[in-house]
Amino acid sequence: ADTVGGHFYNSAIIAEDPWATIAYNSPDGVATGITESVVTGVTSSQVLGRTLVVHDSDGDRIACGKIAQTMASLQLPLEASAFSAYPGYTGNLAVSGNVRVG
């Protein structure tokens, strides 16, 4: 967790953090069917192998999952589908499902 940086995007071509406004809403505790487009200015190969971090409503890191290939060759979409509790997170929120990238 000590090596996790900030939001990943190409700040040379994207002036403001494109992740800053991304949020989910789950009033009943389940968020399903949510699609958000985030233009980051980076390529799939630059994202592959990185970790997707999920935050709670206070901005605290609660879960993470590795972005991996869904097929044998580097084709889109990439996907984060195995989420674990973020190191040091001791709350009762759990993240499951998948996030497609690309």
mmCIF file of C-alpha atoms in Angstrom, residues 1-61:
data_model
loop_
_atom_site.group_PDB
_atom_site.id
_atom_site.type_symbol
_atom_site.label_atom_id
_atom_site.label_comp_id
_atom_site.label_asym_id
_atom_site.label_seq_id
_atom_site.Cartn_x
_atom_site.Cartn_y
_atom_site.Cartn_z
ATOM 1 C CA ALA A 1 0.000 0.000 0.000
ATOM 2 C CA ASP A 2 2.959 2.325 0.512
ATOM 3 C CA THR A 3 3.765 2.308 -3.218
ATOM 4 C CA VAL A 4 0.254 3.211 -4.404
ATOM 5 C CA GLY A 5 0.346 6.579 -6.099
ATOM 6 C CA GLY A 6 -2.416 8.919 -7.070
ATOM 7 C CA HIS A 7 -4.880 8.524 -9.906
ATOM 8 C CA PHE A 8 -3.248 7.244 -13.102
ATOM 9 C CA TYR A 9 -3.632 9.418 -16.188
ATOM 10 C CA ASN A 10 -1.457 11.328 -18.641
ATOM 11 C CA SER A 11 -1.235 14.778 -17.071
ATOM 12 C CA ALA A 12 0.730 16.053 -20.096
ATOM 13 C CA ILE A 13 -2.412 15.873 -22.236
ATOM 14 C CA ILE A 14 -5.230 15.797 -19.646
ATOM 15 C CA ALA A 15 -5.196 18.949 -17.525
ATOM 16 C CA GLU A 16 -7.463 17.876 -14.660
ATOM 17 C CA ASP A 17 -7.700 14.534 -12.888
ATOM 18 C CA PRO A 18 -10.353 12.614 -14.866
ATOM 19 C CA TRP A 19 -10.961 10.284 -11.900
ATOM 20 C CA ALA A 20 -11.899 13.111 -9.510
ATOM 21 C CA THR A 21 -15.583 13.143 -10.477
ATOM 22 C CA ILE A 22 -16.087 9.368 -10.829
ATOM 23 C CA ALA A 23 -18.394 7.950 -8.172
ATOM 24 C CA TYR A 24 -20.890 5.196 -7.619
ATOM 25 C CA ASN A 25 -24.122 5.183 -5.674
ATOM 26 C CA SER A 26 -25.457 2.116 -3.902
ATOM 27 C CA PRO A 27 -28.327 3.123 -1.610
ATOM 28 C CA ASP A 28 -29.276 -0.521 -1.013
ATOM 29 C CA GLY A 29 -25.674 -1.686 -0.723
ATOM 30 C CA VAL A 30 -25.468 -3.046 -4.264
ATOM 31 C CA ALA A 31 -24.113 -1.109 -7.240
ATOM 32 C CA THR A 32 -24.873 -2.884 -10.525
ATOM 33 C CA GLY A 33 -24.896 -2.008 -14.172
ATOM 34 C CA ILE A 34 -22.930 1.186 -13.749
ATOM 35 C CA THR A 35 -20.974 2.394 -16.779
ATOM 36 C CA GLU A 36 -18.635 5.353 -16.539
ATOM 37 C CA SER A 37 -16.331 6.517 -19.295
ATOM 38 C CA VAL A 38 -13.000 7.902 -18.108
ATOM 39 C CA VAL A 39 -10.605 9.405 -20.658
ATOM 40 C CA THR A 40 -7.130 9.029 -19.169
ATOM 41 C CA GLY A 41 -4.827 9.612 -22.144
ATOM 42 C CA VAL A 42 -2.979 6.330 -21.548
ATOM 43 C CA THR A 43 -2.919 3.118 -23.572
ATOM 44 C CA SER A 44 -4.142 -0.344 -22.645
ATOM 45 C CA SER A 45 -0.582 -1.596 -22.384
ATOM 46 C CA GLN A 46 0.178 1.177 -19.874
ATOM 47 C CA VAL A 47 -2.823 0.141 -17.745
ATOM 48 C CA LEU A 48 -2.266 -3.632 -17.924
ATOM 49 C CA GLY A 49 -0.990 -5.005 -14.613
ATOM 50 C CA ARG A 50 -1.810 -1.888 -12.614
ATOM 51 C CA THR A 51 -4.141 -1.968 -9.637
ATOM 52 C CA LEU A 52 -7.609 -0.469 -9.565
ATOM 53 C CA VAL A 53 -8.408 0.999 -6.142
ATOM 54 C CA VAL A 54 -11.997 1.456 -4.936
ATOM 55 C CA HIS A 55 -12.777 4.218 -2.432
ATOM 56 C CA ASP A 56 -15.694 4.580 -0.037
ATOM 57 C CA SER A 57 -17.867 7.688 0.180
ATOM 58 C CA ASP A 58 -15.304 9.367 2.451
ATOM 59 C CA GLY A 59 -12.501 8.769 -0.061
ATOM 60 C CA ASP A 60 -10.840 6.034 2.009
ATOM 61 C CA ARG A 61 -9.348 3.126 0.072
#
